[in-house]
PDB file of N, CA, C and O in Angstrom:
ATOM      1  N   MET A   1      11.311   1.322  11.622  1.00 76.00           N
ATOM      2  CA  MET A   1      11.845   0.463  10.593  1.00 76.00           C
ATOM      3  C   MET A   1      12.034   1.281   9.322  1.00 76.00           C
ATOM      4  O   MET A   1      11.249   2.188   9.061  1.00 76.00           O
ATOM      5  N   PRO A   2      13.065   0.990   8.572  1.00 92.00           N
ATOM      6  CA  PRO A   2      13.315   1.769   7.354  1.00 92.00           C
ATOM      7  C   PRO A   2      12.415   1.306   6.195  1.00 92.00           C
ATOM      8  O   PRO A   2      12.481   0.164   5.764  1.00 92.00           O
ATOM      9  N   LEU A   3      11.575   2.203   5.739  1.00 96.00           N
ATOM     10  CA  LEU A   3      10.747   1.951   4.562  1.00 96.00           C
ATOM     11  C   LEU A   3      11.261   2.827   3.426  1.00 96.00           C
ATOM     12  O   LEU A   3      11.758   3.930   3.669  1.00 96.00           O
ATOM     13  N   THR A   4      11.110   2.345   2.201  1.00 97.00           N
ATOM     14  CA  THR A   4      11.445   3.194   1.058  1.00 97.00           C
ATOM     15  C   THR A   4      10.409   4.312   0.985  1.00 97.00           C
ATOM     16  O   THR A   4       9.323   4.203   1.577  1.00 97.00           O
ATOM     17  N   PRO A   5      10.696   5.379   0.262  1.00 96.00           N
ATOM     18  CA  PRO A   5       9.702   6.456   0.131  1.00 96.00           C
ATOM     19  C   PRO A   5       8.359   5.962  -0.427  1.00 96.00           C
ATOM     20  O   PRO A   5       7.303   6.399   0.038  1.00 96.00           O
ATOM     21  N   THR A   6       8.394   5.052  -1.374  1.00 96.00           N
ATOM     22  CA  THR A   6       7.144   4.529  -1.948  1.00 96.00           C
ATOM     23  C   THR A   6       6.394   3.675  -0.935  1.00 96.00           C
ATOM     24  O   THR A   6       5.172   3.796  -0.800  1.00 96.00           O
ATOM     25  N   GLU A   7       7.106   2.812  -0.225  1.00 97.00           N
ATOM     26  CA  GLU A   7       6.465   1.992   0.802  1.00 97.00           C
ATOM     27  C   GLU A   7       5.825   2.875   1.866  1.00 97.00           C
ATOM     28  O   GLU A   7       4.687   2.640   2.279  1.00 97.00           O
ATOM     29  N   TYR A   8       6.553   3.904   2.285  1.00 97.00           N
ATOM     30  CA  TYR A   8       6.024   4.818   3.292  1.00 97.00           C
ATOM     31  C   TYR A   8       4.775   5.527   2.764  1.00 97.00           C
ATOM     32  O   TYR A   8       3.777   5.651   3.483  1.00 97.00           O
ATOM     33  N   ALA A   9       4.830   6.001   1.532  1.00 97.00           N
ATOM     34  CA  ALA A   9       3.694   6.723   0.948  1.00 97.00           C
ATOM     35  C   ALA A   9       2.459   5.826   0.857  1.00 97.00           C
ATOM     36  O   ALA A   9       1.338   6.282   1.103  1.00 97.00           O
ATOM     37  N   ILE A  10       2.649   4.565   0.516  1.00 97.00           N
ATOM     38  CA  ILE A  10       1.525   3.627   0.462  1.00 97.00           C
ATOM     39  C   ILE A  10       0.943   3.435   1.850  1.00 97.00           C
ATOM     40  O   ILE A  10      -0.284   3.493   2.034  1.00 97.00           O
ATOM     41  N   CYS A  11       1.791   3.226   2.842  1.00 97.00           N
ATOM     42  CA  CYS A  11       1.318   3.051   4.219  1.00 97.00           C
ATOM     43  C   CYS A  11       0.587   4.300   4.700  1.00 97.00           C
ATOM     44  O   CYS A  11      -0.477   4.208   5.328  1.00 97.00           O
ATOM     45  N   GLU A  12       1.159   5.457   4.408  1.00 97.00           N
ATOM     46  CA  GLU A  12       0.520   6.707   4.824  1.00 97.00           C
ATOM     47  C   GLU A  12      -0.845   6.875   4.162  1.00 97.00           C
ATOM     48  O   GLU A  12      -1.824   7.248   4.818  1.00 97.00           O
ATOM     49  N   TYR A  13      -0.931   6.587   2.881  1.00 98.00           N
ATOM     50  CA  TYR A  13      -2.195   6.711   2.156  1.00 98.00           C
ATOM     51  C   TYR A  13      -3.253   5.782   2.747  1.00 98.00           C
ATOM     52  O   TYR A  13      -4.383   6.203   3.007  1.00 98.00           O
ATOM     53  N   LEU A  14      -2.884   4.538   2.985  1.00 98.00           N
ATOM     54  CA  LEU A  14      -3.835   3.593   3.568  1.00 98.00           C
ATOM     55  C   LEU A  14      -4.217   4.006   4.991  1.00 98.00           C
ATOM     56  O   LEU A  14      -5.390   3.920   5.371  1.00 98.00           O
ATOM     57  N   ALA A  15      -3.248   4.464   5.771  1.00 97.00           N
ATOM     58  CA  ALA A  15      -3.512   4.861   7.157  1.00 97.00           C
ATOM     59  C   ALA A  15      -4.421   6.089   7.238  1.00 97.00           C
ATOM     60  O   ALA A  15      -5.181   6.235   8.192  1.00 97.00           O
ATOM     61  N   ARG A  16      -4.356   6.936   6.246  1.00 97.00           N
ATOM     62  CA  ARG A  16      -5.224   8.125   6.222  1.00 97.00           C
ATOM     63  C   ARG A  16      -6.666   7.769   5.845  1.00 97.00           C
ATOM     64  O   ARG A  16      -7.550   8.615   5.948  1.00 97.00           O
ATOM     65  N   HIS A  17      -6.877   6.539   5.391  1.00 97.00           N
ATOM     66  CA  HIS A  17      -8.202   6.047   5.019  1.00 97.00           C
ATOM     67  C   HIS A  17      -8.464   4.713   5.712  1.00 97.00           C
ATOM     68  O   HIS A  17      -8.697   3.697   5.044  1.00 97.00           O
ATOM     69  N   PRO A  18      -8.402   4.680   7.044  1.00 96.00           N
ATOM     70  CA  PRO A  18      -8.517   3.402   7.759  1.00 96.00           C
ATOM     71  C   PRO A  18      -9.852   2.708   7.497  1.00 96.00           C
ATOM     72  O   PRO A  18     -10.904   3.342   7.480  1.00 96.00           O
ATOM     73  N   GLY A  19      -9.763   1.408   7.248  1.00 95.00           N
ATOM     74  CA  GLY A  19     -10.957   0.600   7.036  1.00 95.00           C
ATOM     75  C   GLY A  19     -11.530   0.672   5.631  1.00 95.00           C
ATOM     76  O   GLY A  19     -12.383  -0.130   5.272  1.00 95.00           O
ATOM     77  N   GLN A  20     -11.072   1.614   4.835  1.00 97.00           N
ATOM     78  CA  GLN A  20     -11.559   1.740   3.458  1.00 97.00           C
ATOM     79  C   GLN A  20     -10.710   0.876   2.540  1.00 97.00           C
ATOM     80  O   GLN A  20      -9.488   0.909   2.606  1.00 97.00           O
ATOM     81  N   VAL A  21     -11.359   0.132   1.678  1.00 98.00           N
ATOM     82  CA  VAL A  21     -10.640  -0.703   0.724  1.00 98.00           C
ATOM     83  C   VAL A  21     -10.197   0.177  -0.444  1.00 98.00           C
ATOM     84  O   VAL A  21     -11.015   0.867  -1.057  1.00 98.00           O
ATOM     85  N   MET A  22      -8.916   0.147  -0.726  1.00 98.00           N
ATOM     86  CA  MET A  22      -8.337   0.921  -1.823  1.00 98.00           C
ATOM     87  C   MET A  22      -7.806  -0.047  -2.878  1.00 98.00           C
ATOM     88  O   MET A  22      -7.039  -0.962  -2.555  1.00 98.00           O
ATOM     89  N   SER A  23      -8.203   0.171  -4.107  1.00 97.00           N
ATOM     90  CA  SER A  23      -7.727  -0.686  -5.192  1.00 97.00           C
ATOM     91  C   SER A  23      -6.275  -0.353  -5.501  1.00 97.00           C
ATOM     92  O   SER A  23      -5.765   0.713  -5.125  1.00 97.00           O
ATOM     93  N   ARG A  24      -5.629  -1.244  -6.199  1.00 96.00           N
ATOM     94  CA  ARG A  24      -4.246  -0.999  -6.599  1.00 96.00           C
ATOM     95  C   ARG A  24      -4.161   0.251  -7.477  1.00 96.00           C
ATOM     96  O   ARG A  24      -3.215   1.028  -7.381  1.00 96.00           O
ATOM     97  N   ALA A  25      -5.149   0.442  -8.337  1.00 95.00           N
ATOM     98  CA  ALA A  25      -5.172   1.622  -9.208  1.00 95.00           C
ATOM     99  C   ALA A  25      -5.299   2.907  -8.390  1.00 95.00           C
ATOM    100  O   ALA A  25      -4.629   3.904  -8.682  1.00 95.00           O
ATOM    101  N   GLN A  26      -6.139   2.896  -7.361  1.00 96.00           N
ATOM    102  CA  GLN A  26      -6.279   4.068  -6.501  1.00 96.00           C
ATOM    103  C   GLN A  26      -4.974   4.363  -5.776  1.00 96.00           C
ATOM    104  O   GLN A  26      -4.567   5.525  -5.672  1.00 96.00           O
ATOM    105  N   ILE A  27      -4.332   3.327  -5.276  1.00 97.00           N
ATOM    106  CA  ILE A  27      -3.058   3.503  -4.571  1.00 97.00           C
ATOM    107  C   ILE A  27      -2.006   4.037  -5.528  1.00 97.00           C
ATOM    108  O   ILE A  27      -1.280   4.986  -5.215  1.00 97.00           O
ATOM    109  N   ARG A  28      -1.926   3.445  -6.719  1.00 96.00           N
ATOM    110  CA  ARG A  28      -0.934   3.875  -7.708  1.00 96.00           C
ATOM    111  C   ARG A  28      -1.123   5.349  -8.046  1.00 96.00           C
ATOM    112  O   ARG A  28      -0.167   6.125  -8.063  1.00 96.00           O
ATOM    113  N   GLU A  29      -2.350   5.766  -8.310  1.00 95.00           N
ATOM    114  CA  GLU A  29      -2.607   7.152  -8.685  1.00 95.00           C
ATOM    115  C   GLU A  29      -2.301   8.110  -7.531  1.00 95.00           C
ATOM    116  O   GLU A  29      -1.695   9.159  -7.732  1.00 95.00           O
ATOM    117  N   ALA A  30      -2.699   7.738  -6.308  1.00 96.00           N
ATOM    118  CA  ALA A  30      -2.481   8.612  -5.156  1.00 96.00           C
ATOM    119  C   ALA A  30      -1.005   8.728  -4.791  1.00 96.00           C
ATOM    120  O   ALA A  30      -0.539   9.804  -4.410  1.00 96.00           O
ATOM    121  N   VAL A  31      -0.278   7.629  -4.909  1.00 96.00           N
ATOM    122  CA  VAL A  31       1.116   7.601  -4.464  1.00 96.00           C
ATOM    123  C   VAL A  31       2.094   7.982  -5.571  1.00 96.00           C
ATOM    124  O   VAL A  31       3.041   8.728  -5.339  1.00 96.00           O
ATOM    125  N   LEU A  32       1.861   7.472  -6.765  1.00 94.00           N
ATOM    126  CA  LEU A  32       2.820   7.664  -7.858  1.00 94.00           C
ATOM    127  C   LEU A  32       2.358   8.651  -8.924  1.00 94.00           C
ATOM    128  O   LEU A  32       3.142   9.044  -9.778  1.00 94.00           O
ATOM    129  N   GLY A  33       1.089   9.006  -8.895  1.00 92.00           N
ATOM    130  CA  GLY A  33       0.555   9.930  -9.899  1.00 92.00           C
ATOM    131  C   GLY A  33      -0.035   9.188 -11.079  1.00 92.00           C
ATOM    132  O   GLY A  33       0.326   8.042 -11.365  1.00 92.00           O
ATOM    133  N   TRP A  34      -0.954   9.827 -11.761  1.00 87.00           N
ATOM    134  CA  TRP A  34      -1.665   9.148 -12.845  1.00 87.00           C
ATOM    135  C   TRP A  34      -0.790   8.906 -14.062  1.00 87.00           C
ATOM    136  O   TRP A  34      -1.111   8.085 -14.910  1.00 87.00           O
ATOM    137  N   GLU A  35       0.336   9.598 -14.159  1.00 88.00           N
ATOM    138  CA  GLU A  35       1.229   9.406 -15.301  1.00 88.00           C
ATOM    139  C   GLU A  35       2.256   8.286 -15.075  1.00 88.00           C
ATOM    140  O   GLU A  35       3.081   8.025 -15.940  1.00 88.00           O
ATOM    141  N   SER A  36       2.187   7.629 -13.940  1.00 88.00           N
ATOM    142  CA  SER A  36       3.161   6.591 -13.607  1.00 88.00           C
ATOM    143  C   SER A  36       3.074   5.404 -14.569  1.00 88.00           C
ATOM    144  O   SER A  36       1.999   5.019 -15.007  1.00 88.00           O
ATOM    145  N   ASP A  37       4.226   4.828 -14.845  1.00 89.00           N
ATOM    146  CA  ASP A  37       4.297   3.635 -15.687  1.00 89.00           C
ATOM    147  C   ASP A  37       4.135   2.349 -14.869  1.00 89.00           C
ATOM    148  O   ASP A  37       4.125   1.263 -15.423  1.00 89.00           O
ATOM    149  N   ALA A  38       4.032   2.478 -13.552  1.00 90.00           N
ATOM    150  CA  ALA A  38       3.894   1.309 -12.686  1.00 90.00           C
ATOM    151  C   ALA A  38       2.566   0.604 -12.957  1.00 90.00           C
ATOM    152  O   ALA A  38       1.584   1.233 -13.339  1.00 90.00           O
ATOM    153  N   ASP A  39       2.554  -0.705 -12.746  1.00 92.00           N
ATOM    154  CA  ASP A  39       1.328  -1.467 -12.936  1.00 92.00           C
ATOM    155  C   ASP A  39       0.871  -2.045 -11.599  1.00 92.00           C
ATOM    156  O   ASP A  39       1.494  -1.804 -10.561  1.00 92.00           O
ATOM    157  N   ASP A  40      -0.211  -2.799 -11.616  1.00 92.00           N
ATOM    158  CA  ASP A  40      -0.745  -3.378 -10.387  1.00 92.00           C
ATOM    159  C   ASP A  40       0.257  -4.296  -9.704  1.00 92.00           C
ATOM    160  O   ASP A  40       0.322  -4.351  -8.473  1.00 92.00           O
ATOM    161  N   ALA A  41       1.044  -5.001 -10.480  1.00 94.00           N
ATOM    162  CA  ALA A  41       2.043  -5.903  -9.901  1.00 94.00           C
ATOM    163  C   ALA A  41       3.091  -5.118  -9.106  1.00 94.00           C
ATOM    164  O   ALA A  41       3.557  -5.584  -8.056  1.00 94.00           O
ATOM    165  N   ALA A  42       3.444  -3.938  -9.568  1.00 95.00           N
ATOM    166  CA  ALA A  42       4.421  -3.112  -8.851  1.00 95.00           C
ATOM    167  C   ALA A  42       3.854  -2.656  -7.511  1.00 95.00           C
ATOM    168  O   ALA A  42       4.569  -2.650  -6.497  1.00 95.00           O
ATOM    169  N   ILE A  43       2.583  -2.300  -7.489  1.00 96.00           N
ATOM    170  CA  ILE A  43       1.938  -1.906  -6.239  1.00 96.00           C
ATOM    171  C   ILE A  43       1.885  -3.097  -5.291  1.00 96.00           C
ATOM    172  O   ILE A  43       2.198  -2.972  -4.102  1.00 96.00           O
ATOM    173  N   SER A  44       1.525  -4.252  -5.812  1.00 96.00           N
ATOM    174  CA  SER A  44       1.475  -5.462  -4.981  1.00 96.00           C
ATOM    175  C   SER A  44       2.840  -5.767  -4.373  1.00 96.00           C
ATOM    176  O   SER A  44       2.939  -6.151  -3.202  1.00 96.00           O
ATOM    177  N   MET A  45       3.893  -5.593  -5.140  1.00 97.00           N
ATOM    178  CA  MET A  45       5.247  -5.849  -4.649  1.00 97.00           C
ATOM    179  C   MET A  45       5.624  -4.851  -3.556  1.00 97.00           C
ATOM    180  O   MET A  45       6.191  -5.234  -2.533  1.00 97.00           O
ATOM    181  N   GLN A  46       5.302  -3.580  -3.753  1.00 97.00           N
ATOM    182  CA  GLN A  46       5.612  -2.568  -2.739  1.00 97.00           C
ATOM    183  C   GLN A  46       4.844  -2.846  -1.443  1.00 97.00           C
ATOM    184  O   GLN A  46       5.403  -2.716  -0.347  1.00 97.00           O
ATOM    185  N   VAL A  47       3.581  -3.238  -1.571  1.00 97.00           N
ATOM    186  CA  VAL A  47       2.783  -3.575  -0.384  1.00 97.00           C
ATOM    187  C   VAL A  47       3.387  -4.786   0.319  1.00 97.00           C
ATOM    188  O   VAL A  47       3.503  -4.814   1.547  1.00 97.00           O
ATOM    189  N   SER A  48       3.798  -5.773  -0.452  1.00 97.00           N
ATOM    190  CA  SER A  48       4.396  -6.980   0.116  1.00 97.00           C
ATOM    191  C   SER A  48       5.664  -6.646   0.904  1.00 97.00           C
ATOM    192  O   SER A  48       5.865  -7.147   2.014  1.00 97.00           O
ATOM    193  N   ARG A  49       6.490  -5.798   0.348  1.00 97.00           N
ATOM    194  CA  ARG A  49       7.734  -5.412   1.025  1.00 97.00           C
ATOM    195  C   ARG A  49       7.455  -4.622   2.301  1.00 97.00           C
ATOM    196  O   ARG A  49       8.078  -4.848   3.336  1.00 97.00           O
ATOM    197  N   ALA A  50       6.510  -3.686   2.215  1.00 97.00           N
ATOM    198  CA  ALA A  50       6.154  -2.904   3.403  1.00 97.00           C
ATOM    199  C   ALA A  50       5.570  -3.806   4.473  1.00 97.00           C
ATOM    200  O   ALA A  50       5.901  -3.685   5.658  1.00 97.00           O
ATOM    201  N   ARG A  51       4.732  -4.728   4.052  1.00 97.00           N
ATOM    202  CA  ARG A  51       4.104  -5.663   4.983  1.00 97.00           C
ATOM    203  C   ARG A  51       5.157  -6.506   5.707  1.00 97.00           C
ATOM    204  O   ARG A  51       5.064  -6.728   6.909  1.00 97.00           O
ATOM    205  N   ARG A  52       6.148  -6.984   4.967  1.00 97.00           N
ATOM    206  CA  ARG A  52       7.214  -7.783   5.567  1.00 97.00           C
ATOM    207  C   ARG A  52       7.977  -6.978   6.611  1.00 97.00           C
ATOM    208  O   ARG A  52       8.241  -7.453   7.718  1.00 97.00           O
ATOM    209  N   LYS A  53       8.317  -5.742   6.287  1.00 97.00           N
ATOM    210  CA  LYS A  53       9.057  -4.896   7.214  1.00 97.00           C
ATOM    211  C   LYS A  53       8.224  -4.581   8.455  1.00 97.00           C
ATOM    212  O   LYS A  53       8.737  -4.590   9.575  1.00 97.00           O
ATOM    213  N   LEU A  54       6.944  -4.296   8.261  1.00 96.00           N
ATOM    214  CA  LEU A  54       6.063  -4.022   9.396  1.00 96.00           C
ATOM    215  C   LEU A  54       5.914  -5.257  10.269  1.00 96.00           C
ATOM    216  O   LEU A  54       5.893  -5.162  11.497  1.00 96.00           O
ATOM    217  N   SER A  55       5.824  -6.413   9.636  1.00 95.00           N
ATOM    218  CA  SER A  55       5.683  -7.673  10.370  1.00 95.00           C
ATOM    219  C   SER A  55       6.917  -7.934  11.237  1.00 95.00           C
ATOM    220  O   SER A  55       6.797  -8.386  12.379  1.00 95.00           O
ATOM    221  N   GLU A  56       8.091  -7.649  10.708  1.00 95.00           N
ATOM    222  CA  GLU A  56       9.331  -7.816  11.469  1.00 95.00           C
ATOM    223  C   GLU A  56       9.357  -6.911  12.695  1.00 95.00           C
ATOM    224  O   GLU A  56      10.005  -7.226  13.686  1.00 95.00           O
ATOM    225  N   ALA A  57       8.622  -5.793  12.625  1.00 93.00           N
ATOM    226  CA  ALA A  57       8.542  -4.865  13.754  1.00 93.00           C
ATOM    227  C   ALA A  57       7.368  -5.199  14.672  1.00 93.00           C
ATOM    228  O   ALA A  57       7.104  -4.480  15.632  1.00 93.00           O
ATOM    229  N   GLY A  58       6.643  -6.270  14.352  1.00 94.00           N
ATOM    230  CA  GLY A  58       5.539  -6.707  15.202  1.00 94.00           C
ATOM    231  C   GLY A  58       4.187  -6.121  14.872  1.00 94.00           C
ATOM    232  O   GLY A  58       3.268  -6.175  15.679  1.00 94.00           O
ATOM    233  N   ALA A  59       4.029  -5.544  13.697  1.00 94.00           N
ATOM    234  CA  ALA A  59       2.753  -4.948  13.284  1.00 94.00           C
ATOM    235  C   ALA A  59       2.260  -5.604  12.000  1.00 94.00           C
ATOM    236  O   ALA A  59       3.059  -6.042  11.172  1.00 94.00           O
ATOM    237  N   ASP A  60       0.943  -5.656  11.861  1.00 94.00           N
ATOM    238  CA  ASP A  60       0.339  -6.228  10.650  1.00 94.00           C
ATOM    239  C   ASP A  60      -0.904  -5.418  10.277  1.00 94.00           C
ATOM    240  O   ASP A  60      -2.023  -5.920  10.325  1.00 94.00           O
ATOM    241  N   PRO A  61      -0.717  -4.132   9.904  1.00 97.00           N
ATOM    242  CA  PRO A  61      -1.870  -3.269   9.679  1.00 97.00           C
ATOM    243  C   PRO A  61      -2.499  -3.326   8.289  1.00 97.00           C
ATOM    244  O   PRO A  61      -3.579  -2.794   8.087  1.00 97.00           O
ATOM    245  N   ILE A  62      -1.835  -3.953   7.328  1.00 97.00           N
ATOM    246  CA  ILE A  62      -2.353  -3.958   5.957  1.00 97.00           C
ATOM    247  C   ILE A  62      -3.057  -5.282   5.684  1.00 97.00           C
ATOM    248  O   ILE A  62      -2.449  -6.340   5.756  1.00 97.00           O
ATOM    249  N   ALA A  63      -4.337  -5.184   5.368  1.00 97.00           N
ATOM    250  CA  ALA A  63      -5.126  -6.377   5.062  1.00 97.00           C
ATOM    251  C   ALA A  63      -5.424  -6.414   3.569  1.00 97.00           C
ATOM    252  O   ALA A  63      -5.681  -5.384   2.950  1.00 97.00           O
ATOM    253  N   THR A  64      -5.379  -7.608   2.999  1.00 96.00           N
ATOM    254  CA  THR A  64      -5.758  -7.796   1.604  1.00 96.00           C
ATOM    255  C   THR A  64      -7.237  -8.106   1.547  1.00 96.00           C
ATOM    256  O   THR A  64      -7.738  -8.938   2.295  1.00 96.00           O
ATOM    257  N   VAL A  65      -7.936  -7.427   0.666  1.00 97.00           N
ATOM    258  CA  VAL A  65      -9.339  -7.725   0.396  1.00 97.00           C
ATOM    259  C   VAL A  65      -9.338  -8.316  -1.007  1.00 97.00           C
ATOM    260  O   VAL A  65      -9.182  -7.598  -1.998  1.00 97.00           O
ATOM    261  N   TRP A  66      -9.438  -9.641  -1.064  1.00 95.00           N
ATOM    262  CA  TRP A  66      -9.262 -10.358  -2.322  1.00 95.00           C
ATOM    263  C   TRP A  66     -10.179  -9.835  -3.416  1.00 95.00           C
ATOM    264  O   TRP A  66     -11.364  -9.623  -3.219  1.00 95.00           O
ATOM    265  N   GLY A  67      -9.568  -9.598  -4.572  1.00 93.00           N
ATOM    266  CA  GLY A  67     -10.294  -9.109  -5.740  1.00 93.00           C
ATOM    267  C   GLY A  67     -10.599  -7.629  -5.708  1.00 93.00           C
ATOM    268  O   GLY A  67     -11.177  -7.104  -6.651  1.00 93.00           O
ATOM    269  N   MET A  68     -10.218  -6.960  -4.608  1.00 96.00           N
ATOM    270  CA  MET A  68     -10.550  -5.537  -4.501  1.00 96.00           C
ATOM    271  C   MET A  68      -9.333  -4.663  -4.243  1.00 96.00           C
ATOM    272  O   MET A  68      -9.184  -3.611  -4.871  1.00 96.00           O
ATOM    273  N   GLY A  69      -8.478  -5.023  -3.287  1.00 97.00           N
ATOM    274  CA  GLY A  69      -7.324  -4.204  -2.986  1.00 97.00           C
ATOM    275  C   GLY A  69      -6.844  -4.401  -1.576  1.00 97.00           C
ATOM    276  O   GLY A  69      -6.802  -5.523  -1.065  1.00 97.00           O
ATOM    277  N   TYR A  70      -6.508  -3.297  -0.895  1.00 98.00           N
ATOM    278  CA  TYR A  70      -5.936  -3.338   0.442  1.00 98.00           C
ATOM    279  C   TYR A  70      -6.644  -2.354   1.355  1.00 98.00           C
ATOM    280  O   TYR A  70      -7.202  -1.354   0.882  1.00 98.00           O
ATOM    281  N   LYS A  71      -6.577  -2.618   2.661  1.00 98.00           N
ATOM    282  CA  LYS A  71      -7.087  -1.663   3.631  1.00 98.00           C
ATOM    283  C   LYS A  71      -6.194  -1.655   4.858  1.00 98.00           C
ATOM    284  O   LYS A  71      -5.494  -2.623   5.138  1.00 98.00           O
ATOM    285  N   TRP A  72      -6.215  -0.536   5.580  1.00 97.00           N
ATOM    286  CA  TRP A  72      -5.444  -0.364   6.803  1.00 97.00           C
ATOM    287  C   TRP A  72      -6.336  -0.731   7.968  1.00 97.00           C
ATOM    288  O   TRP A  72      -7.445  -0.221   8.093  1.00 97.00           O
ATOM    289  N   GLN A  73      -5.850  -1.617   8.792  1.00 94.00           N
ATOM    290  CA  GLN A  73      -6.610  -2.018   9.979  1.00 94.00           C
ATOM    291  C   GLN A  73      -5.652  -2.185  11.141  1.00 94.00           C
ATOM    292  O   GLN A  73      -4.538  -2.629  10.959  1.00 94.00           O
ATOM    293  N   LEU A  74      -6.080  -1.812  12.304  1.00 78.00           N
ATOM    294  CA  LEU A  74      -5.263  -2.000  13.506  1.00 78.00           C
ATOM    295  C   LEU A  74      -6.068  -2.687  14.561  1.00 78.00           C
ATOM    296  O   LEU A  74      -7.228  -2.685  14.623  1.00 78.00           O
TER     297      LEU A  74
END
């Protein structure tokens, strides 16, 4: 499925840390760099878009951990 470079980078980052909860700030810094102007809402939107595309392909590997962030699970 076609993911944007940012969506792919988020998925790759989470997949490299399976089962670990990553905050939006951790994801933003790892994927976009600490100088990025993106905020938590931008990360949430990118995760939402990636999740939708993965779901259309029959996969649901990204779990939300309320109040904390996201984790990769299979």
